[in-house]
Short mmCIF file of C-alpha atoms in Angstrom, two decimals:
data_model
loop_
_atom_site.label_atom_id
_atom_site.label_comp_id
_atom_site.label_asym_id
_atom_site.label_seq_id
_atom_site.Cartn_x
_atom_site.Cartn_y
_atom_site.Cartn_z
CA UNK S 423 -13.67 -70.53 40.99
CA UNK S 424 -16.33 -70.71 43.69
CA UNK S 425 -17.14 -67.26 45.13
CA UNK S 426 -19.58 -66.73 47.99
CA UNK S 427 -20.91 -63.43 49.31
CA UNK S 428 -22.25 -62.72 52.80
CA UNK S 429 -23.89 -59.49 54.03
CA UNK S 430 -23.56 -59.07 57.79
CA UNK S 431 -25.11 -56.30 59.95
CA UNK S 432 -22.94 -54.48 62.50
CA UNK S 433 -23.80 -52.75 65.77
CA UNK S 434 -20.50 -50.81 65.73
CA UNK S 435 -17.28 -50.66 63.66
CA UNK S 436 -15.68 -53.33 65.86
CA UNK S 437 -18.73 -55.61 66.01
CA UNK S 438 -17.81 -58.97 64.49
CA UNK S 439 -20.43 -61.11 66.21
CA UNK S 440 -22.25 -61.80 62.93
CA UNK S 441 -19.02 -62.87 61.21
CA UNK S 442 -18.02 -64.97 64.23
CA UNK S 443 -21.38 -66.77 64.19
CA UNK S 444 -21.01 -67.70 60.51
CA UNK S 445 -17.48 -68.97 61.14
CA UNK S 446 -18.53 -71.00 64.19
CA UNK S 447 -21.39 -72.51 62.19
CA UNK S 448 -18.95 -73.56 59.49
CA UNK S 449 -20.70 -71.37 56.92
CA UNK S 450 -17.52 -69.34 56.37
CA UNK S 451 -13.99 -70.75 56.42
CA UNK S 452 -11.86 -67.74 57.46
CA UNK S 453 -8.97 -69.03 55.32
CA UNK S 454 -11.10 -68.47 52.19
CA UNK S 455 -11.89 -64.79 52.88
CA UNK S 456 -10.31 -62.63 50.17
CA UNK S 457 -12.13 -59.30 50.52
CA UNK S 458 -14.32 -57.42 52.98
CA UNK S 459 -16.26 -54.28 52.16
CA UNK S 460 -17.94 -52.29 54.90
CA UNK S 461 -20.03 -49.23 55.67
CA UNK S 462 -18.97 -47.55 58.92
CA UNK S 463 -20.78 -44.82 60.79
CA UNK S 464 -18.11 -42.10 60.71
CA UNK S 465 -18.21 -38.88 58.70
CA UNK S 466 -16.50 -40.33 55.64
CA UNK S 467 -14.02 -37.43 55.59
CA UNK S 468 -10.29 -37.16 56.36
CA UNK S 469 -10.67 -37.64 60.12
CA UNK S 470 -13.03 -40.62 59.91
CA UNK S 471 -11.17 -43.12 62.06
CA UNK S 472 -14.04 -45.61 62.10
CA UNK S 473 -12.59 -46.98 58.86
CA UNK S 474 -9.18 -47.70 60.35
CA UNK S 475 -10.78 -48.98 63.56
CA UNK S 476 -12.87 -51.45 61.57
CA UNK S 477 -9.89 -52.60 59.49
CA UNK S 478 -7.66 -53.03 62.56
CA UNK S 479 -10.37 -55.06 64.29
CA UNK S 480 -10.83 -57.30 61.25
CA UNK S 481 -7.09 -57.82 60.78
CA UNK S 482 -6.51 -58.81 64.42
CA UNK S 483 -9.51 -61.13 64.29
CA UNK S 484 -8.43 -62.86 61.07
CA UNK S 485 -4.83 -63.13 62.24
CA UNK S 486 -6.03 -65.17 65.18
CA UNK S 487 -8.25 -67.32 62.96
CA UNK S 488 -5.65 -67.88 60.22
CA UNK S 489 -2.23 -66.22 60.26
CA UNK S 490 -0.65 -62.77 60.06
CA UNK S 491 0.39 -63.47 56.46
CA UNK S 492 -3.08 -64.60 55.42
CA UNK S 493 -4.78 -61.61 57.06
CA UNK S 494 -2.49 -59.25 55.13
CA UNK S 495 -3.63 -60.66 51.78
CA UNK S 496 -7.29 -59.72 52.37
CA UNK S 497 -8.67 -56.62 50.63
CA UNK S 498 -10.23 -54.31 53.25
CA UNK S 499 -12.51 -51.59 51.89
CA UNK S 500 -14.22 -49.56 54.60
CA UNK S 501 -16.40 -46.70 53.36
CA UNK S 502 -17.23 -44.16 56.03
CA UNK S 503 -20.57 -42.43 56.30
CA UNK S 504 -24.01 -43.94 56.95
CA UNK S 505 -26.00 -40.74 56.59
CA UNK S 506 -29.77 -40.91 56.29
CA UNK S 507 -31.11 -44.45 56.27
CA UNK S 508 -27.84 -46.24 55.41
CA UNK S 509 -27.21 -49.13 57.80
CA UNK S 510 -23.68 -50.20 58.89
CA UNK S 511 -22.67 -53.63 57.63
CA UNK S 512 -19.96 -55.84 56.16
CA UNK S 513 -19.96 -57.67 52.83
CA UNK S 514 -17.59 -60.64 52.99
CA UNK S 515 -16.27 -62.33 49.85
CA UNK S 516 -14.82 -65.84 49.96
CA UNK S 517 -13.06 -67.68 47.15
CA UNK S 518 -12.25 -71.35 46.77
CA UNK S 519 -10.77 -73.40 43.95
CA UNK S 520 -13.20 -75.64 42.08
CA UNK S 521 -13.03 -79.38 42.02
CA UNK S 522 -12.64 -80.93 38.57
CA UNK S 523 -16.22 -82.21 38.79
CA UNK S 524 -17.74 -78.83 39.70
CA UNK S 525 -20.93 -77.79 37.93
CA UNK S 526 -19.84 -74.90 35.68
CA UNK S 527 -22.21 -72.01 35.15
CA UNK S 528 -22.28 -68.33 34.23
CA UNK S 529 -21.51 -66.80 37.59
CA UNK S 530 -19.46 -64.54 39.83
CA UNK S 531 -15.66 -64.55 39.83
CA UNK S 532 -13.20 -62.13 41.41
CA UNK S 533 -9.59 -61.02 41.43
CA UNK S 534 -7.60 -58.94 43.91
CA UNK S 535 -4.39 -56.92 43.94
CA UNK S 536 -2.39 -54.72 46.32
CA UNK S 537 -0.35 -51.97 44.66
CA UNK S 538 2.86 -50.59 46.06
CA UNK S 539 2.70 -47.64 48.45
CA UNK S 540 2.44 -44.21 46.82
CA UNK S 541 4.67 -41.24 47.55
CA UNK S 542 2.83 -38.04 48.50
CA UNK S 543 3.69 -36.39 45.18
CA UNK S 544 2.27 -39.38 43.25
CA UNK S 545 -1.25 -39.33 44.68
CA UNK S 546 -3.75 -37.92 42.21
CA UNK S 547 -1.31 -37.96 39.28
CA UNK S 548 -0.68 -39.83 36.03
CA UNK S 549 1.76 -42.05 37.90
CA UNK S 550 -1.03 -43.23 40.16
CA UNK S 551 -3.30 -43.83 37.15
CA UNK S 552 -0.72 -46.07 35.48
CA UNK S 553 0.10 -48.03 38.65
CA UNK S 554 -3.59 -48.63 39.33
CA UNK S 555 -4.25 -49.61 35.71
CA UNK S 556 -1.51 -52.27 35.91
CA UNK S 557 -2.97 -53.55 39.20
CA UNK S 558 -6.48 -53.77 37.76
CA UNK S 559 -5.19 -55.75 34.78
CA UNK S 560 -3.46 -58.15 37.18
CA UNK S 561 -6.68 -58.66 39.14
CA UNK S 562 -8.67 -59.18 35.92
CA UNK S 563 -6.22 -61.87 34.81
CA UNK S 564 -6.35 -63.51 38.22
CA UNK S 565 -10.14 -63.69 37.95
CA UNK S 566 -9.99 -65.17 34.47
CA UNK S 567 -12.09 -62.30 33.14
CA UNK S 568 -12.14 -60.28 29.95
CA UNK S 569 -12.77 -56.52 30.23
CA UNK S 570 -16.28 -56.68 28.76
CA UNK S 571 -17.39 -59.03 31.55
CA UNK S 572 -16.10 -56.84 34.40
CA UNK S 573 -19.06 -55.33 36.25
CA UNK S 574 -17.48 -53.65 39.26
CA UNK S 575 -14.00 -52.57 40.33
CA UNK S 576 -13.74 -51.46 43.94
CA UNK S 577 -10.58 -49.66 45.03
CA UNK S 578 -9.55 -48.41 48.44
CA UNK S 579 -7.01 -45.64 47.91
CA UNK S 580 -4.90 -43.37 50.17
CA UNK S 581 -5.36 -39.75 51.15
CA UNK S 582 -2.90 -37.27 52.59
CA UNK S 583 -3.02 -35.76 56.04
CA UNK S 584 -1.58 -32.28 56.65
CA UNK S 585 1.84 -33.59 57.67
CA UNK S 586 2.37 -35.12 54.19
CA UNK S 587 1.14 -32.20 52.08
CA UNK S 588 4.55 -30.50 51.92
CA UNK S 589 5.58 -33.05 49.28
CA UNK S 590 2.36 -32.83 47.28
CA UNK S 591 0.93 -30.45 44.66
CA UNK S 592 -2.53 -30.88 46.22
CA UNK S 593 -3.42 -27.92 48.49
CA UNK S 594 -5.30 -29.62 51.33
CA UNK S 595 -6.08 -33.03 52.79
CA UNK S 596 -9.78 -33.03 51.91
CA UNK S 597 -9.03 -32.34 48.24
CA UNK S 598 -6.46 -35.15 48.32
CA UNK S 599 -9.37 -37.57 48.81
CA UNK S 600 -10.98 -36.40 45.57
CA UNK S 601 -7.74 -36.52 43.58
CA UNK S 602 -6.88 -39.97 44.88
CA UNK S 603 -10.36 -41.30 44.03
CA UNK S 604 -10.17 -39.63 40.61
CA UNK S 605 -6.78 -41.04 39.64
CA UNK S 606 -7.77 -44.50 40.84
CA UNK S 607 -10.99 -44.37 38.80
CA UNK S 608 -9.12 -43.24 35.69
CA UNK S 609 -6.72 -46.14 36.25
CA UNK S 610 -9.70 -48.48 36.01
CA UNK S 611 -10.87 -46.76 32.82
CA UNK S 612 -7.41 -47.17 31.28
CA UNK S 613 -7.21 -50.85 32.25
CA UNK S 614 -10.61 -51.59 30.72
CA UNK S 615 -10.00 -49.61 27.55
CA UNK S 616 -12.71 -47.07 28.39
CA UNK S 617 -10.33 -44.18 27.70
CA UNK S 618 -7.12 -43.76 25.70
CA UNK S 619 -4.15 -43.26 28.05
CA UNK S 620 -2.16 -41.55 25.29
CA UNK S 621 -4.33 -38.46 25.56
CA UNK S 622 -4.49 -38.29 29.37
CA UNK S 623 -2.74 -35.46 31.22
CA UNK S 624 -2.48 -34.46 34.87
CA UNK S 625 -4.77 -31.54 34.03
CA UNK S 626 -7.63 -33.97 33.23
CA UNK S 627 -7.74 -35.30 36.79
CA UNK S 628 -10.70 -33.79 38.67
CA UNK S 629 -11.40 -31.48 35.73
CA UNK S 630 -12.29 -33.33 32.53
CA UNK S 631 -15.35 -35.27 33.67
CA UNK S 632 -16.10 -36.43 30.15
CA UNK S 633 -13.49 -39.08 31.01
CA UNK S 634 -14.80 -41.77 33.34
CA UNK S 635 -15.20 -45.47 34.07
CA UNK S 636 -18.66 -47.02 34.10
CA UNK S 637 -17.68 -49.71 36.64
CA UNK S 638 -15.17 -48.02 38.98
CA UNK S 639 -15.91 -47.35 42.64
CA UNK S 640 -13.09 -45.73 44.60
CA UNK S 641 -12.94 -44.76 48.26
CA UNK S 642 -10.12 -42.84 49.97
CA UNK S 643 -8.94 -43.37 53.53
CA UNK S 644 -6.20 -42.45 55.96
CA UNK S 645 -5.69 -46.09 56.96
CA UNK S 646 -3.44 -47.08 54.01
CA UNK S 647 -0.84 -45.68 51.60
CA UNK S 648 -1.35 -48.06 48.70
CA UNK S 649 -4.39 -49.10 46.66
CA UNK S 650 -6.31 -52.28 47.36
CA UNK S 651 -8.19 -53.52 44.30
CA UNK S 652 -11.18 -55.86 44.03
CA UNK S 653 -12.44 -56.81 40.55
CA UNK S 654 -15.84 -58.51 40.18
CA UNK S 655 -17.39 -59.98 37.06
CA UNK S 656 -19.08 -63.02 35.55
CA UNK S 657 -17.44 -65.96 33.78
CA UNK S 658 -18.75 -69.12 32.12
CA UNK S 659 -16.61 -71.50 34.17
CA UNK S 660 -17.69 -70.25 37.60
CA UNK S 661 -19.25 -72.58 40.15
CA UNK S 662 -20.61 -69.70 42.24
CA UNK S 663 -24.31 -69.42 43.02
CA UNK S 664 -23.97 -65.64 42.69
CA UNK S 665 -24.06 -63.29 39.72
CA UNK S 666 -23.30 -59.60 39.32
CA UNK S 667 -24.81 -56.94 37.07
CA UNK S 668 -24.37 -53.20 36.83
CA UNK S 669 -25.77 -49.97 35.47
CA UNK S 670 -24.85 -46.29 35.50
CA UNK S 671 -26.87 -43.67 37.34
CA UNK S 672 -27.01 -40.46 35.31
CA UNK S 673 -27.97 -38.41 38.35
CA UNK S 674 -28.65 -38.90 42.06
CA UNK S 675 -32.37 -39.61 41.55
CA UNK S 676 -31.97 -42.09 38.69
CA UNK S 677 -34.28 -44.85 39.90
CA UNK S 678 -34.48 -46.36 36.41
CA UNK S 679 -30.74 -47.11 36.49
CA UNK S 680 -31.15 -48.85 39.85
CA UNK S 681 -33.94 -51.03 38.44
CA UNK S 682 -31.96 -51.79 35.28
CA UNK S 683 -28.92 -52.86 37.31
CA UNK S 684 -31.11 -55.18 39.37
CA UNK S 685 -32.75 -56.63 36.25
CA UNK S 686 -29.36 -57.24 34.64
CA UNK S 687 -28.60 -59.93 37.23
CA UNK S 688 -31.52 -62.05 36.05
CA UNK S 689 -32.45 -62.65 39.70
CA UNK S 690 -34.27 -59.48 40.82
CA UNK S 691 -35.93 -61.25 43.76
CA UNK S 692 -32.68 -62.61 45.21
CA UNK S 693 -30.58 -59.49 45.79
CA UNK S 694 -27.65 -59.85 48.19
CA UNK S 695 -26.33 -56.29 48.09
CA UNK S 696 -26.23 -53.12 46.02
CA UNK S 697 -23.07 -51.02 45.56
CA UNK S 698 -23.43 -47.43 44.35
CA UNK S 699 -21.47 -44.20 44.01
CA UNK S 700 -22.85 -40.80 44.93
CA UNK S 701 -21.85 -37.19 44.39
CA UNK S 702 -23.32 -33.72 44.39
CA UNK S 703 -23.60 -32.76 40.74
CA UNK S 704 -20.74 -30.29 40.08
CA UNK S 705 -23.04 -28.24 37.82
CA UNK S 706 -25.05 -27.24 40.89
CA UNK S 707 -28.23 -28.71 39.41
CA UNK S 708 -30.19 -31.96 39.52
CA UNK S 709 -32.80 -32.47 36.78
CA UNK S 710 -32.46 -28.76 35.94
CA UNK S 711 -33.26 -27.75 39.52
CA UNK S 712 -30.69 -25.91 41.63
CA UNK S 713 -29.22 -27.81 44.57
CA UNK S 714 -27.22 -26.31 47.45
CA UNK S 715 -25.05 -29.26 48.49
CA UNK S 716 -21.87 -27.61 47.19
CA UNK S 717 -22.59 -24.35 49.01
CA UNK S 718 -23.14 -25.75 52.49
CA UNK S 719 -20.20 -24.96 54.77
CA UNK S 720 -21.51 -27.02 57.68
CA UNK S 721 -21.92 -30.44 56.07
CA UNK S 722 -19.68 -31.96 53.40
CA UNK S 723 -21.41 -32.43 50.04
CA UNK S 724 -20.22 -36.05 49.95
CA UNK S 725 -22.25 -36.74 53.10
CA UNK S 726 -25.38 -35.19 51.60
CA UNK S 727 -24.95 -37.12 48.36
CA UNK S 728 -24.62 -40.43 50.22
CA UNK S 729 -27.85 -39.74 52.07
CA UNK S 730 -29.71 -38.95 48.84
CA UNK S 731 -28.50 -41.92 46.80
CA UNK S 732 -28.78 -44.22 49.82
CA UNK S 733 -32.45 -43.32 50.16
CA UNK S 734 -33.07 -43.78 46.43
CA UNK S 735 -31.47 -47.24 46.33
CA UNK S 736 -33.03 -48.35 49.64
CA UNK S 737 -36.47 -47.26 48.46
CA UNK S 738 -36.19 -49.53 45.40
CA UNK S 739 -34.83 -52.63 47.15
CA UNK S 740 -36.65 -51.93 50.44
CA UNK S 741 -33.47 -52.51 52.42
CA UNK S 742 -31.35 -49.71 53.94
CA UNK S 743 -28.39 -52.06 54.34
CA UNK S 744 -26.75 -51.09 51.04
CA UNK S 745 -23.26 -49.86 50.17
CA UNK S 746 -23.23 -46.25 48.97
CA UNK S 747 -19.90 -44.44 48.73
CA UNK S 748 -19.54 -40.67 48.35
CA UNK S 749 -17.36 -38.83 45.85
CA UNK S 750 -17.64 -40.18 42.31
CA UNK S 751 -14.97 -38.24 40.44
CA UNK S 752 -14.54 -39.96 37.04
CA UNK S 753 -16.79 -42.77 38.29
CA UNK S 754 -19.71 -42.53 35.91
CA UNK S 755 -20.89 -39.24 34.39
CA UNK S 756 -20.68 -36.04 36.44
CA UNK S 757 -23.42 -36.06 39.06
CA UNK S 758 -24.07 -39.77 38.61
CA UNK S 759 -22.16 -42.95 39.23
CA UNK S 760 -21.91 -46.70 38.66
CA UNK S 761 -24.27 -49.05 40.48
CA UNK S 762 -23.63 -52.79 40.82
CA UNK S 763 -25.91 -55.52 42.14
CA UNK S 764 -24.99 -58.98 43.40
CA UNK S 765 -27.78 -61.56 43.42
#
């Protein structure tokens, strides 16, 4: 498997000039695109339509370049919110089959999967966990990976708008984002053997934060009703020039974890992009100091957390064009989150 990764700046959610240039130059064959992750400049909350706008623009563009069927197979993960210094951009993943003579090396491989659509009463439940776990296992097998060599699992998951809440046990649309992210993350943990599914209950979701995945990154959006799964890891028979490593931030200011994740790639001077999760510590404290992110009624705590972690990561790599997603329920320890680096 030959995987390539391209980081492309954007002037707006519908700006594809950078992608178009790479395609015109022959650097990217649009038929080989399997996943696109993006940071868009909306609020990252329920009514952030920059995510759907970006996905719609990409789908129409790729349909014209390839086909409607091919464009539907791509994983689209748009994460809203570029608070602070975060800079809007796309990360494009391509995948090609190797030739028999390819030079094999320890390098990046990937797998993808689209789950079925979820009913409103399934979002944020054990059913969602089990469906996601099965999808993650499928993507791992597609990539030719073993669980111990998985470094990052990115999932785009659904949320519920007010008109769908009548059929859901979740009280409001904003909380549906957290429950959807949480169940998706626990699905990753189950698939990778990080937790025992036999002891999981619905009551654990968004409550028992001792249960988490160290490699899951989940992002909820109104633009889909299923989960789109991207699994990234390293394998010995790759022909990719890229490699991925990861770490786990214990708190929002954990610079050491950022540095360790970078070092784990073995190529600290050749970073392509950094992918991190961020949340306001539910204890109300960071490093034993009180924070007020959870008490602010004007600005969502997920937006504040993105700004903090974005600044921390950008200060280490000296590049504000990094992917930081807010809301890390069951994604790393409470108040922290996984961080992955591609070099």
